[in-house]
Amino acid sequence: MVSSMNIKDEHGIMFILSAPSGAGKTTLCRMAVDHFDKMQHSVSYTTREPREGENDGRDYNFVSQHTFKEMLDRGEFLEWAEVHGYLYGTSKDDIERLLREGVDAILDVDVQGARQIKSKGKEGVYIFIAPPSLNSCRERIEKRGVNSKDEIEKRLSSAKKELAEALWYDYIIINDTLDNAFNKLRSIIIAEKNRAFRMKPYLPEN
Ligand code: ADP
Ligand code: 5GP
């Protein structure tokens, strides 16, 4: 019997997801948060305007350039980057609070942000979501219907550079069908949660 489960020792895991625009990471993040108990999407800060249907505090914390720069000066970001002309960042406090409470945090950050977290030596699971082809990225961005023609071209040209970074991640998931891709993401999360070095709080005391 696992009698000595010590909740205080339980620490959440940081899952860092990156992908070119349109590869499906927002969709997969949402599916993971719905599927797993004690998993939350880390709500980033951004200077871009909310899109139709997006809620402040749920999809992003929408802030002015001034507020973002103040947060930056106070060293409040775990990572931050300029993506497609806007600033995006992850709050250090928000992540630390989740992990301390034993909640797994799923971060949706671009490759620059993921590199920053990795270079700080933060323990985490780095997952790259790749589209089956660049053409499918284009089709999915168009289908989502929130970006102008100009923005789509910018995103596709960044996609090529982002794909070149995929190989340093721990895992690559090709999002061909959502079922396949989510099965892989789910399997990775379950396997990672059962890594020997994370199981100490769950083992019976000697
Ligand atoms: P990202 O966050 O990576 O930019 P989204 O999750 O917003 O991408 O997905 C872009 C669009 O593609 C959405 O309309 C989504 O429903 C759709 N989509 C995601 N995965 C698939 C898939 N495997 N097959 C077809 N459409 C997909
Ligand atoms: P969008 O504006 O389309 O939601 O996101 C644009 C890009 O910004 C995506 O590649 C997304 O991963 C990235 N992004 C979102 N939040 C953050 C963040 O907190 N930090 C970094 N570095 N990138 C982010």
PDB file of C-alpha atoms and ligand atoms in Angstrom:
ATOM      1  CA  MET A   1       0.000   0.000   0.000  1.00  0.00           C
ATOM      2  CA  VAL A   2       1.285   3.481  -0.770  1.00  0.00           C
ATOM      3  CA  SER A   3       0.845   4.807   2.753  1.00  0.00           C
ATOM      4  CA  SER A   4       3.418   7.536   2.861  1.00  0.00           C
ATOM      5  CA  MET A   5       2.283   9.708  -0.015  1.00  0.00           C
ATOM      6  CA  ASN A   6       3.550  13.067   1.030  1.00  0.00           C
ATOM      7  CA  ILE A   7       1.620  15.732  -0.840  1.00  0.00           C
ATOM      8  CA  LYS A   8       4.091  18.410   0.332  1.00  0.00           C
ATOM      9  CA  ASP A   9       6.854  16.721  -1.661  1.00  0.00           C
ATOM     10  CA  GLU A  10       4.769  16.599  -4.778  1.00  0.00           C
ATOM     11  CA  HIS A  11       5.947  19.153  -7.302  1.00  0.00           C
ATOM     12  CA  GLY A  12       4.334  19.937 -10.647  1.00  0.00           C
ATOM     13  CA  ILE A  13       6.116  19.387 -13.926  1.00  0.00           C
ATOM     14  CA  MET A  14       6.689  22.050 -16.545  1.00  0.00           C
ATOM     15  CA  PHE A  15       5.730  20.914 -20.076  1.00  0.00           C
ATOM     16  CA  ILE A  16       7.088  23.364 -22.645  1.00  0.00           C
ATOM     17  CA  LEU A  17       5.401  23.187 -26.052  1.00  0.00           C
ATOM     18  CA  SER A  18       6.565  25.028 -29.162  1.00  0.00           C
ATOM     19  CA  ALA A  19       5.342  24.837 -32.719  1.00  0.00           C
ATOM     20  CA  PRO A  20       5.104  26.910 -35.848  1.00  0.00           C
ATOM     21  CA  SER A  21       1.886  28.881 -36.129  1.00  0.00           C
ATOM     22  CA  GLY A  22      -0.973  26.664 -37.286  1.00  0.00           C
ATOM     23  CA  ALA A  23       0.676  23.394 -36.209  1.00  0.00           C
ATOM     24  CA  GLY A  24      -2.025  22.861 -33.598  1.00  0.00           C
ATOM     25  CA  LYS A  25      -0.391  23.568 -30.245  1.00  0.00           C
ATOM     26  CA  THR A  26      -3.243  25.668 -28.816  1.00  0.00           C
ATOM     27  CA  THR A  27      -5.675  22.859 -29.651  1.00  0.00           C
ATOM     28  CA  LEU A  28      -3.405  20.177 -28.145  1.00  0.00           C
ATOM     29  CA  CYS A  29      -2.714  22.263 -24.995  1.00  0.00           C
ATOM     30  CA  ARG A  30      -6.464  22.640 -24.422  1.00  0.00           C
ATOM     31  CA  MET A  31      -7.009  18.904 -24.883  1.00  0.00           C
ATOM     32  CA  ALA A  32      -4.256  18.134 -22.349  1.00  0.00           C
ATOM     33  CA  VAL A  33      -5.695  20.563 -19.768  1.00  0.00           C
ATOM     34  CA  ASP A  34      -9.170  19.016 -20.227  1.00  0.00           C
ATOM     35  CA  HIS A  35      -7.818  15.483 -19.998  1.00  0.00           C
ATOM     36  CA  PHE A  36      -5.458  15.640 -17.025  1.00  0.00           C
ATOM     37  CA  ASP A  37      -6.274  16.557 -13.450  1.00  0.00           C
ATOM     38  CA  LYS A  38      -3.963  19.118 -11.940  1.00  0.00           C
ATOM     39  CA  MET A  39      -2.684  20.498 -15.218  1.00  0.00           C
ATOM     40  CA  GLN A  40      -3.027  24.150 -16.134  1.00  0.00           C
ATOM     41  CA  HIS A  41      -2.139  26.222 -19.132  1.00  0.00           C
ATOM     42  CA  SER A  42       0.260  28.973 -18.155  1.00  0.00           C
ATOM     43  CA  VAL A  43      -1.384  32.228 -19.201  1.00  0.00           C
ATOM     44  CA  SER A  44       1.245  34.379 -20.923  1.00  0.00           C
ATOM     45  CA  TYR A  45       1.487  38.168 -21.033  1.00  0.00           C
ATOM     46  CA  THR A  46       1.324  39.788 -24.445  1.00  0.00           C
ATOM     47  CA  THR A  47       1.212  43.231 -26.008  1.00  0.00           C
ATOM     48  CA  ARG A  48      -0.891  42.069 -28.959  1.00  0.00           C
ATOM     49  CA  GLU A  49      -4.594  42.897 -29.185  1.00  0.00           C
ATOM     50  CA  PRO A  50      -7.124  40.211 -28.190  1.00  0.00           C
ATOM     51  CA  ARG A  51      -8.675  38.364 -31.115  1.00  0.00           C
ATOM     52  CA  GLU A  52     -12.382  37.752 -31.375  1.00  0.00           C
ATOM     53  CA  GLY A  53     -13.384  35.168 -28.793  1.00  0.00           C
ATOM     54  CA  GLU A  54     -10.229  35.574 -26.673  1.00  0.00           C
ATOM     55  CA  ASN A  55     -10.606  36.498 -23.004  1.00  0.00           C
ATOM     56  CA  ASP A  56      -8.212  38.542 -20.908  1.00  0.00           C
ATOM     57  CA  GLY A  57      -6.809  36.330 -18.133  1.00  0.00           C
ATOM     58  CA  ARG A  58      -7.892  33.108 -19.821  1.00  0.00           C
ATOM     59  CA  ASP A  59      -6.137  33.098 -23.215  1.00  0.00           C
ATOM     60  CA  TYR A  60      -3.547  35.747 -22.414  1.00  0.00           C
ATOM     61  CA  ASN A  61      -3.010  38.588 -19.999  1.00  0.00           C
ATOM     62  CA  PHE A  62      -3.276  41.456 -22.485  1.00  0.00           C
ATOM     63  CA  VAL A  63      -1.047  44.345 -21.383  1.00  0.00           C
ATOM     64  CA  SER A  64       0.353  47.565 -22.827  1.00  0.00           C
ATOM     65  CA  GLN A  65       3.981  47.871 -24.003  1.00  0.00           C
ATOM     66  CA  HIS A  66       4.568  50.079 -20.969  1.00  0.00           C
ATOM     67  CA  THR A  67       3.309  47.475 -18.482  1.00  0.00           C
ATOM     68  CA  PHE A  68       5.243  44.705 -20.246  1.00  0.00           C
ATOM     69  CA  LYS A  69       8.481  46.723 -20.102  1.00  0.00           C
ATOM     70  CA  GLU A  70       7.936  47.490 -16.415  1.00  0.00           C
ATOM     71  CA  MET A  71       7.520  43.783 -15.709  1.00  0.00           C
ATOM     72  CA  LEU A  72      10.652  43.106 -17.739  1.00  0.00           C
ATOM     73  CA  ASP A  73      12.639  45.702 -15.768  1.00  0.00           C
ATOM     74  CA  ARG A  74      11.474  44.129 -12.504  1.00  0.00           C
ATOM     75  CA  GLY A  75      12.757  40.727 -13.725  1.00  0.00           C
ATOM     76  CA  GLU A  76       9.304  39.167 -13.532  1.00  0.00           C
ATOM     77  CA  PHE A  77       9.591  36.966 -16.638  1.00  0.00           C
ATOM     78  CA  LEU A  78      10.885  33.402 -16.706  1.00  0.00           C
ATOM     79  CA  GLU A  79      11.298  34.006 -20.438  1.00  0.00           C
ATOM     80  CA  TRP A  80      10.117  36.533 -22.973  1.00  0.00           C
ATOM     81  CA  ALA A  81      10.435  37.156 -26.701  1.00  0.00           C
ATOM     82  CA  GLU A  82       9.280  39.298 -29.556  1.00  0.00           C
ATOM     83  CA  VAL A  83       7.157  37.172 -31.885  1.00  0.00           C
ATOM     84  CA  HIS A  84       5.593  38.471 -35.107  1.00  0.00           C
ATOM     85  CA  GLY A  85       6.090  42.066 -33.901  1.00  0.00           C
ATOM     86  CA  TYR A  86       4.576  41.700 -30.403  1.00  0.00           C
ATOM     87  CA  LEU A  87       6.049  40.950 -26.979  1.00  0.00           C
ATOM     88  CA  TYR A  88       5.166  37.737 -25.165  1.00  0.00           C
ATOM     89  CA  GLY A  89       6.341  36.525 -21.761  1.00  0.00           C
ATOM     90  CA  THR A  90       5.783  33.939 -19.033  1.00  0.00           C
ATOM     91  CA  SER A  91       5.511  35.143 -15.456  1.00  0.00           C
ATOM     92  CA  LYS A  92       8.025  33.495 -13.107  1.00  0.00           C
ATOM     93  CA  ASP A  93       5.657  33.846 -10.131  1.00  0.00           C
ATOM     94  CA  ASP A  94       2.691  32.259 -11.929  1.00  0.00           C
ATOM     95  CA  ILE A  95       4.722  29.195 -12.906  1.00  0.00           C
ATOM     96  CA  GLU A  96       6.405  28.798  -9.528  1.00  0.00           C
ATOM     97  CA  ARG A  97       3.043  28.992  -7.758  1.00  0.00           C
ATOM     98  CA  LEU A  98       1.526  26.271  -9.957  1.00  0.00           C
ATOM     99  CA  LEU A  99       4.512  23.947  -9.585  1.00  0.00           C
ATOM    100  CA  ARG A 100       4.679  24.472  -5.816  1.00  0.00           C
ATOM    101  CA  GLU A 101       1.001  23.550  -5.548  1.00  0.00           C
ATOM    102  CA  GLY A 102       1.709  20.286  -7.399  1.00  0.00           C
ATOM    103  CA  VAL A 103      -0.019  21.456 -10.568  1.00  0.00           C
ATOM    104  CA  ASP A 104       1.604  20.599 -13.905  1.00  0.00           C
ATOM    105  CA  ALA A 105       2.095  23.694 -16.045  1.00  0.00           C
ATOM    106  CA  ILE A 106       1.770  23.531 -19.810  1.00  0.00           C
ATOM    107  CA  LEU A 107       3.568  26.420 -21.496  1.00  0.00           C
ATOM    108  CA  ASP A 108       2.955  27.466 -25.072  1.00  0.00           C
ATOM    109  CA  VAL A 109       6.063  29.447 -26.012  1.00  0.00           C
ATOM    110  CA  ASP A 110       7.980  30.083 -29.210  1.00  0.00           C
ATOM    111  CA  VAL A 111      11.406  28.526 -29.798  1.00  0.00           C
ATOM    112  CA  GLN A 112      13.278  31.599 -28.447  1.00  0.00           C
ATOM    113  CA  GLY A 113      11.371  31.360 -25.164  1.00  0.00           C
ATOM    114  CA  ALA A 114      11.889  27.602 -24.896  1.00  0.00           C
ATOM    115  CA  ARG A 115      15.634  28.081 -25.438  1.00  0.00           C
ATOM    116  CA  GLN A 116      15.766  30.702 -22.662  1.00  0.00           C
ATOM    117  CA  ILE A 117      14.079  28.351 -20.179  1.00  0.00           C
ATOM    118  CA  LYS A 118      16.408  25.503 -21.177  1.00  0.00           C
ATOM    119  CA  SER A 119      19.498  27.723 -20.892  1.00  0.00           C
ATOM    120  CA  LYS A 120      18.490  28.625 -17.322  1.00  0.00           C
ATOM    121  CA  GLY A 121      18.795  24.914 -16.524  1.00  0.00           C
ATOM    122  CA  LYS A 122      15.098  24.628 -15.619  1.00  0.00           C
ATOM    123  CA  GLU A 123      13.831  21.080 -15.261  1.00  0.00           C
ATOM    124  CA  GLY A 124      11.083  20.552 -17.807  1.00  0.00           C
ATOM    125  CA  VAL A 125       9.854  18.464 -20.686  1.00  0.00           C
ATOM    126  CA  TYR A 126      10.425  20.106 -24.062  1.00  0.00           C
ATOM    127  CA  ILE A 127       7.952  19.091 -26.782  1.00  0.00           C
ATOM    128  CA  PHE A 128       7.898  20.331 -30.362  1.00  0.00           C
ATOM    129  CA  ILE A 129       4.654  20.050 -32.337  1.00  0.00           C
ATOM    130  CA  ALA A 130       5.338  19.833 -36.072  1.00  0.00           C
ATOM    131  CA  PRO A 131       2.821  20.060 -38.901  1.00  0.00           C
ATOM    132  CA  PRO A 132       2.834  17.191 -41.438  1.00  0.00           C
ATOM    133  CA  SER A 133       3.798  19.778 -44.093  1.00  0.00           C
ATOM    134  CA  LEU A 134       4.165  23.549 -44.487  1.00  0.00           C
ATOM    135  CA  ASN A 135       1.137  23.488 -46.730  1.00  0.00           C
ATOM    136  CA  SER A 136      -0.984  22.025 -43.932  1.00  0.00           C
ATOM    137  CA  CYS A 137       0.209  24.892 -41.709  1.00  0.00           C
ATOM    138  CA  ARG A 138      -1.039  27.361 -44.299  1.00  0.00           C
ATOM    139  CA  GLU A 139      -4.382  25.570 -44.599  1.00  0.00           C
ATOM    140  CA  ARG A 140      -4.845  25.447 -40.822  1.00  0.00           C
ATOM    141  CA  ILE A 141      -3.960  29.115 -40.323  1.00  0.00           C
ATOM    142  CA  GLU A 142      -6.415  30.018 -43.091  1.00  0.00           C
ATOM    143  CA  LYS A 143      -9.080  27.757 -41.572  1.00  0.00           C
ATOM    144  CA  ARG A 144      -8.619  29.406 -38.151  1.00  0.00           C
ATOM    145  CA  GLY A 145      -9.458  32.644 -39.966  1.00  0.00           C
ATOM    146  CA  VAL A 146      -7.845  35.185 -37.615  1.00  0.00           C
ATOM    147  CA  ASN A 147      -4.759  36.261 -39.611  1.00  0.00           C
ATOM    148  CA  SER A 148      -4.484  38.562 -42.628  1.00  0.00           C
ATOM    149  CA  LYS A 149      -2.697  37.439 -45.844  1.00  0.00           C
ATOM    150  CA  ASP A 150       0.374  39.407 -44.793  1.00  0.00           C
ATOM    151  CA  GLU A 151       0.429  37.843 -41.329  1.00  0.00           C
ATOM    152  CA  ILE A 152       0.053  34.361 -42.834  1.00  0.00           C
ATOM    153  CA  GLU A 153       3.127  34.879 -45.053  1.00  0.00           C
ATOM    154  CA  LYS A 154       5.144  36.144 -42.055  1.00  0.00           C
ATOM    155  CA  ARG A 155       4.112  33.095 -40.013  1.00  0.00           C
ATOM    156  CA  LEU A 156       5.026  30.669 -42.783  1.00  0.00           C
ATOM    157  CA  SER A 157       8.447  32.194 -43.224  1.00  0.00           C
ATOM    158  CA  SER A 158       9.048  31.935 -39.422  1.00  0.00           C
ATOM    159  CA  ALA A 159       7.770  28.336 -39.550  1.00  0.00           C
ATOM    160  CA  LYS A 160      10.767  27.236 -41.644  1.00  0.00           C
ATOM    161  CA  LYS A 161      13.212  28.695 -39.092  1.00  0.00           C
ATOM    162  CA  GLU A 162      11.276  27.205 -36.169  1.00  0.00           C
ATOM    163  CA  LEU A 163      11.270  23.718 -37.729  1.00  0.00           C
ATOM    164  CA  ALA A 164      15.063  23.882 -37.919  1.00  0.00           C
ATOM    165  CA  GLU A 165      15.116  24.041 -34.079  1.00  0.00           C
ATOM    166  CA  ALA A 166      12.929  20.976 -33.519  1.00  0.00           C
ATOM    167  CA  LEU A 167      15.773  18.516 -32.986  1.00  0.00           C
ATOM    168  CA  TRP A 168      16.989  19.837 -29.622  1.00  0.00           C
ATOM    169  CA  TYR A 169      13.581  19.247 -27.994  1.00  0.00           C
ATOM    170  CA  ASP A 170      12.992  16.059 -25.956  1.00  0.00           C
ATOM    171  CA  TYR A 171      10.074  14.991 -28.148  1.00  0.00           C
ATOM    172  CA  ILE A 172       8.650  15.812 -31.564  1.00  0.00           C
ATOM    173  CA  ILE A 173       4.980  15.163 -32.271  1.00  0.00           C
ATOM    174  CA  ILE A 174       3.818  15.340 -35.874  1.00  0.00           C
ATOM    175  CA  ASN A 175       0.257  16.616 -35.766  1.00  0.00           C
ATOM    176  CA  ASP A 176      -1.167  14.658 -38.704  1.00  0.00           C
ATOM    177  CA  THR A 177      -4.518  13.803 -37.180  1.00  0.00           C
ATOM    178  CA  LEU A 178      -5.575  15.267 -33.857  1.00  0.00           C
ATOM    179  CA  ASP A 179      -6.291  11.780 -32.481  1.00  0.00           C
ATOM    180  CA  ASN A 180      -2.794  10.550 -33.264  1.00  0.00           C
ATOM    181  CA  ALA A 181      -1.115  13.684 -32.002  1.00  0.00           C
ATOM    182  CA  PHE A 182      -3.074  13.818 -28.754  1.00  0.00           C
ATOM    183  CA  ASN A 183      -2.413  10.121 -28.098  1.00  0.00           C
ATOM    184  CA  LYS A 184       1.291  10.843 -28.375  1.00  0.00           C
ATOM    185  CA  LEU A 185       1.103  13.917 -26.148  1.00  0.00           C
ATOM    186  CA  ARG A 186      -0.930  11.996 -23.555  1.00  0.00           C
ATOM    187  CA  SER A 187       1.568   9.106 -23.605  1.00  0.00           C
ATOM    188  CA  ILE A 188       4.525  11.459 -23.176  1.00  0.00           C
ATOM    189  CA  ILE A 189       2.855  13.206 -20.226  1.00  0.00           C
ATOM    190  CA  ILE A 190       1.983   9.911 -18.520  1.00  0.00           C
ATOM    191  CA  ALA A 191       5.489   8.502 -19.068  1.00  0.00           C
ATOM    192  CA  GLU A 192       7.129  11.676 -17.758  1.00  0.00           C
ATOM    193  CA  LYS A 193       4.933  11.728 -14.646  1.00  0.00           C
ATOM    194  CA  ASN A 194       6.182   8.200 -13.867  1.00  0.00           C
ATOM    195  CA  ARG A 195       9.917   8.811 -14.303  1.00  0.00           C
ATOM    196  CA  ALA A 196      11.785   7.167 -11.403  1.00  0.00           C
ATOM    197  CA  PHE A 197      13.268  10.430 -10.150  1.00  0.00           C
ATOM    198  CA  ARG A 198       9.771  11.911  -9.772  1.00  0.00           C
ATOM    199  CA  MET A 199       8.279   8.941  -7.922  1.00  0.00           C
ATOM    200  CA  LYS A 200       9.908   9.437  -4.502  1.00  0.00           C
ATOM    201  CA  PRO A 201       6.838  11.003  -2.830  1.00  0.00           C
ATOM    202  CA  TYR A 202       4.733   8.016  -3.879  1.00  0.00           C
ATOM    203  CA  LEU A 203       6.985   5.203  -2.631  1.00  0.00           C
ATOM    204  CA  PRO A 204       6.318   3.428   0.663  1.00  0.00           C
ATOM    205  CA  GLU A 205       8.756   4.481   3.384  1.00  0.00           C
ATOM    206  CA  ASN A 206      11.584   2.043   4.113  1.00  0.00           C
TER     207      ASN A 206
HETATM  208  P1  ADP B   1      -1.402  26.962 -33.205  1.00  0.00           P
HETATM  209  O1  ADP B   1      -1.816  27.274 -31.797  1.00  0.00           O
HETATM  210  O2  ADP B   1      -0.235  26.031 -33.261  1.00  0.00           O
HETATM  211  O3  ADP B   1      -1.189  28.174 -34.052  1.00  0.00           O
HETATM  212  P2  ADP B   1      -4.144  25.948 -33.464  1.00  0.00           P
HETATM  213  O4  ADP B   1      -4.236  24.942 -32.375  1.00  0.00           O
HETATM  214  O5  ADP B   1      -4.833  27.262 -33.306  1.00  0.00           O
HETATM  215  O6  ADP B   1      -2.603  26.177 -33.917  1.00  0.00           O
HETATM  216  O7  ADP B   1      -4.675  25.207 -34.786  1.00  0.00           O
HETATM  217  C1  ADP B   1      -4.850  25.912 -36.019  1.00  0.00           C
HETATM  218  C2  ADP B   1      -6.125  25.383 -36.727  1.00  0.00           C
HETATM  219  O8  ADP B   1      -5.890  24.040 -37.176  1.00  0.00           O
HETATM  220  C3  ADP B   1      -7.351  25.340 -35.804  1.00  0.00           C
HETATM  221  O9  ADP B   1      -8.468  25.699 -36.556  1.00  0.00           O
HETATM  222  C4  ADP B   1      -7.421  23.862 -35.382  1.00  0.00           C
HETATM  223  O10 ADP B   1      -8.743  23.471 -35.107  1.00  0.00           O
HETATM  224  C5  ADP B   1      -6.863  23.148 -36.617  1.00  0.00           C
HETATM  225  N1  ADP B   1      -6.150  21.881 -36.342  1.00  0.00           N
HETATM  226  C6  ADP B   1      -5.341  21.582 -35.293  1.00  0.00           C
HETATM  227  N2  ADP B   1      -4.862  20.317 -35.409  1.00  0.00           N
HETATM  228  C7  ADP B   1      -5.381  19.808 -36.557  1.00  0.00           C
HETATM  229  C8  ADP B   1      -5.264  18.542 -37.235  1.00  0.00           C
HETATM  230  N3  ADP B   1      -4.517  17.551 -36.766  1.00  0.00           N
HETATM  231  N4  ADP B   1      -5.936  18.391 -38.393  1.00  0.00           N
HETATM  232  C9  ADP B   1      -6.700  19.401 -38.902  1.00  0.00           C
HETATM  233  N5  ADP B   1      -6.873  20.605 -38.314  1.00  0.00           N
HETATM  234  C10 ADP B   1      -6.206  20.824 -37.167  1.00  0.00           C
HETATM  235  P1  5GP B   2      -0.447  33.956 -30.974  1.00  0.00           P
HETATM  236  O1  5GP B   2      -0.349  35.436 -30.891  1.00  0.00           O
HETATM  237  O2  5GP B   2      -0.776  33.458 -32.362  1.00  0.00           O
HETATM  238  O3  5GP B   2      -1.322  33.363 -29.902  1.00  0.00           O
HETATM  239  O4  5GP B   2       1.009  33.378 -30.657  1.00  0.00           O
HETATM  240  C1  5GP B   2       2.091  33.720 -31.461  1.00  0.00           C
HETATM  241  C2  5GP B   2       3.341  32.999 -30.973  1.00  0.00           C
HETATM  242  O5  5GP B   2       3.710  33.476 -29.681  1.00  0.00           O
HETATM  243  C3  5GP B   2       3.214  31.475 -30.852  1.00  0.00           C
HETATM  244  O6  5GP B   2       4.378  30.906 -31.450  1.00  0.00           O
HETATM  245  C4  5GP B   2       3.244  31.229 -29.368  1.00  0.00           C
HETATM  246  O7  5GP B   2       3.849  29.997 -29.043  1.00  0.00           O
HETATM  247  C5  5GP B   2       4.114  32.376 -28.895  1.00  0.00           C
HETATM  248  N1  5GP B   2       3.916  32.676 -27.479  1.00  0.00           N
HETATM  249  C6  5GP B   2       2.751  32.720 -26.784  1.00  0.00           C
HETATM  250  N2  5GP B   2       2.972  33.009 -25.490  1.00  0.00           N
HETATM  251  C7  5GP B   2       4.321  33.121 -25.369  1.00  0.00           C
HETATM  252  C8  5GP B   2       5.177  33.401 -24.264  1.00  0.00           C
HETATM  253  O8  5GP B   2       4.774  33.591 -23.122  1.00  0.00           O
HETATM  254  N3  5GP B   2       6.504  33.452 -24.537  1.00  0.00           N
HETATM  255  C9  5GP B   2       7.027  33.238 -25.778  1.00  0.00           C
HETATM  256  N4  5GP B   2       8.352  33.284 -25.919  1.00  0.00           N
HETATM  257  N5  5GP B   2       6.249  32.977 -26.832  1.00  0.00           N
HETATM  258  C10 5GP B   2       4.912  32.915 -26.632  1.00  0.00           C
END
